[in-house]
Amino acid sequence: MKYATTLNDKTYIIEINDDRHIVVDGVEYAIDFASLAGQSLYSLLLDNESYESFVEEREEAWQVLLRGVLYEVRVADEREERLRKASGGLAVSGGEFSLKAPMPGLVVAVPVAEGQTVVKGDNLIILESMKMQNELKAPRDGTVSRVRVKAGDSVEHNQVLATMA
Amino acid sequence: MKYATTLNDKTYIIEINDDRHIVVDGVEYAIDFASLAGQSLYSLLLDNESYESFVEEREEAWQVLLRGVLYEVRVADEREERLRKASGGLAVSGGEFSLKAPMPGLVVAVPVAEGQTVVKGDNLIILESMKMQNELKAPRDGTVSRVRVKAGDSVEHNQVLATMA
Amino acid sequence: MFKKVLIANRGEIAVRIIRACRELGIATVAVYSEVDRNALHVRYADEAYSIGPAPSRESYLRIDKILDVARKTESDAIHPGYGFLAEREEFAAACEEAGIAYIGPKPSAIAAMGDKAVARATVTKAGVPVVPGTEAEGSLRDEEIIAIAPQIGFPVLIKATAGGGGKGMREVIRPEDLSGALAAARREAEAAFGDGNVYLEKLVTGARHIEFQILADTHGNVIHLGERECSLQRRHQKVLEESPSPFVDPHPELRARMGEVACKAAAAVDYVNAGTIEFLVDKEQSFYFLEMNTRLQVEHPVTEAVTGVDIVKEQIRIARGRKLRYTQEDVSLNGWAVECRINAEDPYNNFLPSTGQIKSTILPTGPGVRVDTGVYAGFEVSPYYDSLISKLICWGEGRGEAILRMRRALEEYRIVGVKTTIPFHQTIMNSHRFIAGHFDTRFIEERFEMDEDRELRPEIAAILATLVAHRESQMAAQIVQRGERDTSNWKWVGRYERMHR
Amino acid sequence: MFKKVLIANRGEIAVRIIRACRELGIATVAVYSEVDRNALHVRYADEAYSIGPAPSRESYLRIDKILDVARKTESDAIHPGYGFLAEREEFAAACEEAGIAYIGPKPSAIAAMGDKAVARATVTKAGVPVVPGTEAEGSLRDEEIIAIAPQIGFPVLIKATAGGGGKGMREVIRPEDLSGALAAARREAEAAFGDGNVYLEKLVTGARHIEFQILADTHGNVIHLGERECSLQRRHQKVLEESPSPFVDPHPELRARMGEVACKAAAAVDYVNAGTIEFLVDKEQSFYFLEMNTRLQVEHPVTEAVTGVDIVKEQIRIARGRKLRYTQEDVSLNGWAVECRINAEDPYNNFLPSTGQIKSTILPTGPGVRVDTGVYAGFEVSPYYDSLISKLICWGEGRGEAILRMRRALEEYRIVGVKTTIPFHQTIMNSHRFIAGHFDTRFIEERFEMDEDRELRPEIAAILATLVAHRESQMAAQIVQRGERDTSNWKWVGRYERMHR
């Protein structure tokens, strides 16, 4: 299986054909790869160098936490990569944005109203969790199309709080 | 549900009718009982006293490890207990004894032969595990009816090594 | 000695206090909210009582319920820990009225130091220098504060009167931002303390936050256990502490002077038990009294590590009326200790709190390493309480060894299930400025970037991501294949178990 | 300093050494057998190499394979840990030949101390008293040993020439048991060391086993770090150690005298690096040289806890040719430390080894507690290596505090999945004789009963067993019910997961 893996604008072509070897940009390495805690924690011996890392998928990208540094990595298999290139690599931007609760909590304030225009960085919702006031901000300029919560509401993790057009 | 629970020759009549209460020899206690590690480790709040204990079944009895002390407890439900009493409480002794490997290991010596008479405490098998020589002894007087392993054999946990008549 | 102590707290500090009691042969009573049934403090205590639903106001802040439990269990004493009821005059007073020893200062001392205006006035009278500000004015309305601000001079700091721990605090650089910041600070203070009162203070720039641990007994003896460097803060929350302070350590005469002033400040309010005097120190070694924390601090272990004194046991002995077992001359600082506060927050996503079940964990251990934590694999980190889930303390013969040990301990520490600030601390431990000891209270917010000064291994990260992506697609394919075959439920479970072993 | 160190060991001691290297900024190379792929030392090292199948002889004892890895990785030095190749002259020599520093003494010192006869002769010449015995006679046949025994006088002790750790040791009270005991001892010695040679020694009764930790550099400096009390043994295996010794501590002049003799014994073989001189001490304070362990000891952490010296780092510095950083005058014992060896053995079933997967674990932490372990939840304890899975070390201001702290730490420590000796240590910590410091090397075997001196709670045990039995019968009933319903595989897995969360 061949993958095109991208990190900081650099793409590595990585080939995995069996459990014990990997080819990275044409160079072969011996590997011994193990899942350690049933989820997200992995041990890799790469040509006998020992690495341990948290690897988790988050919104289309892989978050790799390695020796205290976080890397955001995109992995596409060959077919996907060809399709992406054919489509001209158009990113789907604009469109609707849904603000989801990043954790369970209590809405303490909603400083915006439906129809209001906001600029990037404006507070949309103030959510209290773990005794902290967390300001959830607009990721870009736009208009608040819908506000789904009010002050005093308890919300679940990933619940949609507001949408922006 | 009513149980007759025996420990050190004392029997407690224990009634469990709901999740929050228990009646021991006619005295009711409030309980909050929780399994902690998915197996063998439990937390009990008994009239708000907090206890944590390893509880495991082993050969018909429950081994309770509580604050560094091991108790061996037999639990029978009412019906079983009535049957046991009706049968006169006859313990099944004598009969065949099978010596099982208490852990995986390597047989280093078999100091007995089939047909040999042994007395309680005689070594039947010497099994090496974790770099220790473990002497597995006859639990009573008798005759070795069958020896199923020889020096040099690797054995699995619970594998039958020898039988005594 | 006391026969039984009730711990009016939860989390790592409740566990810490239970440990001290157990080592003194004292029985312990835990109280817990509904979501904390399986918390470590409930498991470790001799008795445990549910005191209400998850929100603190309905459980850990309910003085009436806690005193009911204390009376019912015939507890001799109550330890408040930190946070919750730890600096509430009325709680200490209610314990006193109920005939139960409060392991802390007298209500009058809590009151005197809790009201920042009274505190400033009292210590000023005792000759202790203070930072210019408005606490002395009592509760002011927003208009009044806005009017006074120019006299103090910008930048200013808004602080909650009832405050502590950075809650309700806001820095204001420009006069036009003052009004909005006041509203935000009052809202946060109200939520955190049930008291929205705030005051202004001059913002001392380039300042270090250095505090002295003091111990005072009921026989009039007051000593200090040296200083702690607490300048590394984020949103006015301490994130990392050390003892001694790299700023103070080269100047023993400064330590002696500050220690003496700290004892004087404590004596000024007839302080008894353990407490902390916080100072702001500028580059010229001028120091200003900030406030006194009339309780055990989160960061007390660094002092324990360098002095060998078990501060919680000493608190209990003092509350029992014993004389201090140490004189000032007995106290010396041996080696160096650093504490990292491990919070359930995502340092790569604006430190948003992270809740959920801890799936597995590996603690760093070995020489010179101490971990104080209230969580374990299987425990659910809930959104109701603060995000501190663990404290990692490393001792070394010198600051260098302590930092190197902290680096290796942070790298060993595994917490699976929630995001933590471990990578944040790893970046600090690799920061050249931190290693050189060059930092002030603004360092984290102004001159610190995640993953700065780090050795980068992008290729390894790319390989890891690819291997995991590959593995998951393989597993998904297998599961579909398996699902197609005819298998009874029983076999399925067995197979599932093997898969997940 | 070295750039890279290979650790020729596994388990907790490999982890301990990796930690020291990491704190010194030295890269580490782990070697591992096939069953140890996921062991902690493999996870923590910078590089890791498989060196063969599980049995030690095919992996951890393979000098050729280990040196191959050392050469391939360009390691500057090798640390042998304890056990395995730690006291093999030929290993130290092979390292020297390969131009790789051996972190330990010279081959000649290992040889001199490893051959008990030479050791006795050498230290006797240096004026060190020894226990009467036959080691000086070289390899004797059974008949010869049986002939000499009456001259030494019963009771006698059979010991393995290559020995250590109680392997191949047998006590013989009656002359008629000698022949059988010799056979058993030779068999065990052969299995453990590949060398069936044994010798006899007079059994000193009522004796204490007290050892001195020494450090010697390549510049001729030799110091000791005080003594360790190791009298608590089972089958001649140490189970618990402390520093200082409750027997020696009241007599500083005895400590000085023994320490001086220990340094002299080390100097007699031109000893370099860390080592231990073991003494038997009788009630009259007479002491006899027993043997020298020419390596790091399992129990080194108690010395680290009271002296503040990181012995493993010191070993590495010495191997690098550095001068000792301490003089004898710099060393003082601060407080008291106790170590409990936690073995995967069932103390209620004749200490039979217990293997299997660690399902979950909670480590005791907090002030004064250190855990050195190589296992974690998910790790499989295999039957191939020794049963030591963890060491729990507690420090206190005095012996009383150390013991009380150990009690609470043992009660906190949870290891689910294998049986451990934790309850055994809990019984010791509650034993009146142990607390009073009244014990000798025979205490565990002759005057100790499991669960002696313990507070018993039979009713609570009865309730717990009944609740678990009830719970299991309820669950079994539910599973049968569920099985009857029609549920797709997918639903089943989901439900199973929820049940086992």
mmCIF file of N, CA, C and O in Angstrom, chain D residues 183-237:
data_model
loop_
_atom_site.group_PDB
_atom_site.id
_atom_site.type_symbol
_atom_site.label_atom_id
_atom_site.label_comp_id
_atom_site.label_asym_id
_atom_site.label_seq_id
_atom_site.Cartn_x
_atom_site.Cartn_y
_atom_site.Cartn_z
ATOM 1 N N ALA D 183 23.004 -32.386 46.804
ATOM 2 C CA ALA D 183 22.480 -32.670 45.468
ATOM 3 C C ALA D 183 21.519 -31.574 45.019
ATOM 4 O O ALA D 183 21.595 -31.064 43.896
ATOM 5 N N ALA D 184 20.614 -31.199 45.927
ATOM 6 C CA ALA D 184 19.625 -30.161 45.594
ATOM 7 C C ALA D 184 20.318 -28.840 45.300
ATOM 8 O O ALA D 184 19.985 -28.129 44.349
ATOM 9 N N ALA D 185 21.302 -28.500 46.126
ATOM 10 C CA ALA D 185 22.000 -27.220 45.967
ATOM 11 C C ALA D 185 22.760 -27.188 44.642
ATOM 12 O O ALA D 185 22.725 -26.199 43.914
ATOM 13 N N ARG D 186 23.450 -28.301 44.319
ATOM 14 C CA ARG D 186 24.210 -28.354 43.069
ATOM 15 C C ARG D 186 23.277 -28.233 41.858
ATOM 16 O O ARG D 186 23.586 -27.560 40.880
ATOM 17 N N ARG D 187 22.117 -28.884 41.962
ATOM 18 C CA ARG D 187 21.167 -28.841 40.857
ATOM 19 C C ARG D 187 20.700 -27.390 40.629
ATOM 20 O O ARG D 187 20.682 -26.883 39.517
ATOM 21 N N GLU D 188 20.371 -26.726 41.727
ATOM 22 C CA GLU D 188 19.873 -25.351 41.625
ATOM 23 C C GLU D 188 20.977 -24.414 41.123
ATOM 24 O O GLU D 188 20.733 -23.522 40.306
ATOM 25 N N ALA D 189 22.190 -24.621 41.619
ATOM 26 C CA ALA D 189 23.318 -23.769 41.212
ATOM 27 C C ALA D 189 23.601 -23.960 39.725
ATOM 28 O O ALA D 189 23.834 -22.998 38.993
ATOM 29 N N GLU D 190 23.559 -25.214 39.297
ATOM 30 C CA GLU D 190 23.791 -25.528 37.884
ATOM 31 C C GLU D 190 22.764 -24.796 37.011
ATOM 32 O O GLU D 190 23.105 -24.164 36.021
ATOM 33 N N ALA D 191 21.490 -24.878 37.445
ATOM 34 C CA ALA D 191 20.416 -24.250 36.670
ATOM 35 C C ALA D 191 20.565 -22.732 36.657
ATOM 36 O O ALA D 191 20.339 -22.071 35.652
ATOM 37 N N ALA D 192 20.948 -22.165 37.807
ATOM 38 C CA ALA D 192 20.977 -20.700 37.918
ATOM 39 C C ALA D 192 22.226 -20.095 37.305
ATOM 40 O O ALA D 192 22.177 -19.043 36.690
ATOM 41 N N PHE D 193 23.379 -20.755 37.500
ATOM 42 C CA PHE D 193 24.645 -20.123 37.100
ATOM 43 C C PHE D 193 25.426 -20.931 36.077
ATOM 44 O O PHE D 193 26.497 -20.528 35.645
ATOM 45 N N GLY D 194 24.902 -22.107 35.726
ATOM 46 C CA GLY D 194 25.656 -22.975 34.838
ATOM 47 C C GLY D 194 26.905 -23.516 35.508
ATOM 48 O O GLY D 194 27.875 -23.897 34.860
ATOM 49 N N ASP D 195 26.928 -23.526 36.844
ATOM 50 C CA ASP D 195 28.102 -23.959 37.607
ATOM 51 C C ASP D 195 27.591 -24.602 38.888
ATOM 52 O O ASP D 195 26.997 -23.944 39.738
ATOM 53 N N GLY D 196 27.808 -25.921 39.023
ATOM 54 C CA GLY D 196 27.238 -26.656 40.157
ATOM 55 C C GLY D 196 28.145 -26.713 41.372
ATOM 56 O O GLY D 196 27.832 -27.411 42.343
ATOM 57 N N ASN D 197 29.267 -25.968 41.345
ATOM 58 C CA ASN D 197 30.186 -26.020 42.497
ATOM 59 C C ASN D 197 29.597 -25.373 43.740
ATOM 60 O O ASN D 197 28.986 -24.312 43.660
ATOM 61 N N VAL D 198 29.806 -26.045 44.890
ATOM 62 C CA VAL D 198 29.290 -25.511 46.158
ATOM 63 C C VAL D 198 30.375 -25.627 47.233
ATOM 64 O O VAL D 198 31.363 -26.328 47.057
ATOM 65 N N TYR D 199 30.178 -24.912 48.328
ATOM 66 C CA TYR D 199 31.091 -25.027 49.473
ATOM 67 C C TYR D 199 30.291 -24.926 50.765
ATOM 68 O O TYR D 199 29.109 -24.583 50.731
ATOM 69 N N LEU D 200 30.949 -25.222 51.865
ATOM 70 C CA LEU D 200 30.277 -25.185 53.170
ATOM 71 C C LEU D 200 30.716 -23.970 53.954
ATOM 72 O O LEU D 200 31.849 -23.508 53.826
ATOM 73 N N GLU D 201 29.809 -23.510 54.808
ATOM 74 C CA GLU D 201 30.155 -22.400 55.679
ATOM 75 C C GLU D 201 29.493 -22.635 57.024
ATOM 76 O O GLU D 201 28.396 -23.189 57.083
ATOM 77 N N LYS D 202 30.142 -22.195 58.091
ATOM 78 C CA LYS D 202 29.519 -22.284 59.409
ATOM 79 C C LYS D 202 28.289 -21.392 59.408
ATOM 80 O O LYS D 202 28.317 -20.278 58.907
ATOM 81 N N LEU D 203 27.183 -21.901 59.989
ATOM 82 C CA LEU D 203 25.974 -21.095 60.092
ATOM 83 C C LEU D 203 26.044 -20.306 61.404
ATOM 84 O O LEU D 203 25.993 -20.886 62.481
ATOM 85 N N VAL D 204 26.231 -18.997 61.301
ATOM 86 C CA VAL D 204 26.278 -18.156 62.498
ATOM 87 C C VAL D 204 24.841 -17.929 62.947
ATOM 88 O O VAL D 204 24.043 -17.381 62.195
ATOM 89 N N THR D 205 24.472 -18.357 64.142
ATOM 90 C CA THR D 205 23.063 -18.256 64.549
ATOM 91 C C THR D 205 22.784 -16.912 65.223
ATOM 92 O O THR D 205 23.678 -16.288 65.800
ATOM 93 N N GLY D 206 21.543 -16.486 65.112
ATOM 94 C CA GLY D 206 21.139 -15.200 65.683
ATOM 95 C C GLY D 206 21.833 -14.050 64.983
ATOM 96 O O GLY D 206 21.951 -12.948 65.531
ATOM 97 N N ALA D 207 22.281 -14.295 63.749
ATOM 98 C CA ALA D 207 23.107 -13.288 63.081
ATOM 99 C C ALA D 207 22.263 -12.314 62.283
ATOM 100 O O ALA D 207 21.157 -12.622 61.850
ATOM 101 N N ARG D 208 22.820 -11.158 62.111
ATOM 102 C CA ARG D 208 22.235 -10.183 61.204
ATOM 103 C C ARG D 208 23.090 -10.087 59.966
ATOM 104 O O ARG D 208 24.303 -10.255 60.020
ATOM 105 N N HIS D 209 22.391 -9.799 58.880
ATOM 106 C CA HIS D 209 23.076 -9.603 57.610
ATOM 107 C C HIS D 209 23.096 -8.099 57.348
ATOM 108 O O HIS D 209 22.067 -7.498 57.086
ATOM 109 N N ILE D 210 24.285 -7.529 57.460
ATOM 110 C CA ILE D 210 24.417 -6.080 57.288
ATOM 111 C C ILE D 210 25.505 -5.815 56.250
ATOM 112 O O ILE D 210 26.573 -6.417 56.295
ATOM 113 N N GLU D 211 25.203 -4.928 55.314
ATOM 114 C CA GLU D 211 26.156 -4.709 54.222
ATOM 115 C C GLU D 211 26.484 -3.231 54.097
ATOM 116 O O GLU D 211 25.703 -2.371 54.497
ATOM 117 N N PHE D 212 27.653 -2.955 53.548
ATOM 118 C CA PHE D 212 28.083 -1.579 53.326
ATOM 119 C C PHE D 212 28.189 -1.299 51.835
ATOM 120 O O PHE D 212 28.780 -2.074 51.089
ATOM 121 N N GLN D 213 27.601 -0.172 51.446
ATOM 122 C CA GLN D 213 27.711 0.280 50.056
ATOM 123 C C GLN D 213 29.018 1.029 49.927
ATOM 124 O O GLN D 213 29.263 1.972 50.685
ATOM 125 N N ILE D 214 29.842 0.641 48.981
ATOM 126 C CA ILE D 214 31.058 1.423 48.780
ATOM 127 C C ILE D 214 31.113 1.980 47.357
ATOM 128 O O ILE D 214 30.475 1.486 46.442
ATOM 129 N N LEU D 215 31.851 3.062 47.224
ATOM 130 C CA LEU D 215 32.130 3.672 45.918
ATOM 131 C C LEU D 215 33.641 3.852 45.835
ATOM 132 O O LEU D 215 34.261 4.339 46.785
ATOM 133 N N ALA D 216 34.232 3.446 44.720
ATOM 134 C CA ALA D 216 35.674 3.616 44.549
ATOM 135 C C ALA D 216 35.938 4.149 43.152
ATOM 136 O O ALA D 216 35.358 3.661 42.189
ATOM 137 N N ASP D 217 36.795 5.167 43.054
ATOM 138 C CA ASP D 217 37.067 5.719 41.723
ATOM 139 C C ASP D 217 38.404 5.206 41.200
ATOM 140 O O ASP D 217 39.096 4.439 41.883
ATOM 141 N N THR D 218 38.750 5.630 40.000
ATOM 142 C CA THR D 218 39.994 5.134 39.393
ATOM 143 C C THR D 218 41.215 5.909 39.897
ATOM 144 O O THR D 218 42.332 5.658 39.467
ATOM 145 N N HIS D 219 40.963 6.855 40.819
ATOM 146 C CA HIS D 219 42.072 7.647 41.346
ATOM 147 C C HIS D 219 42.468 7.194 42.741
ATOM 148 O O HIS D 219 43.157 7.912 43.461
ATOM 149 N N GLY D 220 41.978 6.018 43.139
ATOM 150 C CA GLY D 220 42.385 5.462 44.425
ATOM 151 C C GLY D 220 41.527 5.896 45.609
ATOM 152 O O GLY D 220 41.832 5.561 46.752
ATOM 153 N N ASN D 221 40.454 6.633 45.358
ATOM 154 C CA ASN D 221 39.574 7.034 46.464
ATOM 155 C C ASN D 221 38.496 5.987 46.702
ATOM 156 O O ASN D 221 37.837 5.545 45.759
ATOM 157 N N VAL D 222 38.323 5.583 47.945
ATOM 158 C CA VAL D 222 37.282 4.626 48.314
ATOM 159 C C VAL D 222 36.489 5.204 49.480
ATOM 160 O O VAL D 222 37.072 5.592 50.496
ATOM 161 N N ILE D 223 35.159 5.285 49.322
ATOM 162 C CA ILE D 223 34.332 5.737 50.452
ATOM 163 C C ILE D 223 33.176 4.754 50.615
ATOM 164 O O ILE D 223 32.895 3.949 49.729
ATOM 165 N N HIS D 224 32.531 4.816 51.786
ATOM 166 C CA HIS D 224 31.315 4.019 51.948
ATOM 167 C C HIS D 224 30.141 4.958 52.185
ATOM 168 O O HIS D 224 30.322 6.104 52.630
ATOM 169 N N LEU D 225 28.941 4.493 51.826
ATOM 170 C CA LEU D 225 27.719 5.294 51.983
ATOM 171 C C LEU D 225 26.853 4.733 53.108
ATOM 172 O O LEU D 225 25.628 4.762 53.041
ATOM 173 N N GLY D 226 27.514 4.225 54.138
ATOM 174 C CA GLY D 226 26.749 3.694 55.267
ATOM 175 C C GLY D 226 26.261 2.286 54.991
ATOM 176 O O GLY D 226 26.549 1.696 53.949
ATOM 177 N N GLU D 227 25.508 1.767 55.969
ATOM 178 C CA GLU D 227 25.135 0.356 55.907
ATOM 179 C C GLU D 227 23.682 0.157 55.504
ATOM 180 O O GLU D 227 22.886 1.083 55.522
ATOM 181 N N ARG D 228 23.384 -1.079 55.125
ATOM 182 C CA ARG D 228 21.995 -1.506 54.902
ATOM 183 C C ARG D 228 21.754 -2.748 55.742
ATOM 184 O O ARG D 228 22.590 -3.647 55.796
ATOM 185 N N GLU D 229 20.588 -2.782 56.351
ATOM 186 C CA GLU D 229 20.167 -3.944 57.138
ATOM 187 C C GLU D 229 19.408 -4.865 56.188
ATOM 188 O O GLU D 229 18.396 -4.459 55.612
ATOM 189 N N CYS D 230 19.911 -6.094 55.996
ATOM 190 C CA CYS D 230 19.291 -7.013 55.034
ATOM 191 C C CYS D 230 18.966 -8.341 55.699
ATOM 192 O O CYS D 230 18.967 -9.392 55.050
ATOM 193 N N SER D 231 18.686 -8.315 57.002
ATOM 194 C CA SER D 231 18.484 -9.580 57.714
ATOM 195 C C SER D 231 17.179 -10.266 57.353
ATOM 196 O O SER D 231 17.040 -11.464 57.566
ATOM 197 N N LEU D 232 16.221 -9.506 56.869
ATOM 198 C CA LEU D 232 14.944 -10.146 56.569
ATOM 199 C C LEU D 232 15.044 -10.886 55.243
ATOM 200 O O LEU D 232 15.043 -10.282 54.169
ATOM 201 N N GLN D 233 15.137 -12.209 55.352
ATOM 202 C CA GLN D 233 15.334 -13.045 54.176
ATOM 203 C C GLN D 233 14.402 -14.247 54.236
ATOM 204 O O GLN D 233 13.965 -14.660 55.289
ATOM 205 N N ARG D 234 14.096 -14.763 53.062
ATOM 206 C CA ARG D 234 13.303 -15.984 52.948
ATOM 207 C C ARG D 234 14.019 -16.873 51.957
ATOM 208 O O ARG D 234 14.302 -16.438 50.850
ATOM 209 N N ARG D 235 14.326 -18.081 52.348
ATOM 210 C CA ARG D 235 15.140 -18.951 51.491
ATOM 211 C C ARG D 235 16.398 -18.227 51.058
ATOM 212 O O ARG D 235 16.774 -18.282 49.884
ATOM 213 N N HIS D 236 17.020 -17.479 51.968
ATOM 214 C CA HIS D 236 18.248 -16.739 51.705
ATOM 215 C C HIS D 236 18.105 -15.678 50.632
ATOM 216 O O HIS D 236 19.097 -15.185 50.100
ATOM 217 N N GLN D 237 16.881 -15.326 50.322
ATOM 218 C CA GLN D 237 16.611 -14.219 49.412
ATOM 219 C C GLN D 237 16.194 -13.035 50.268
ATOM 220 O O GLN D 237 15.296 -13.162 51.094
#
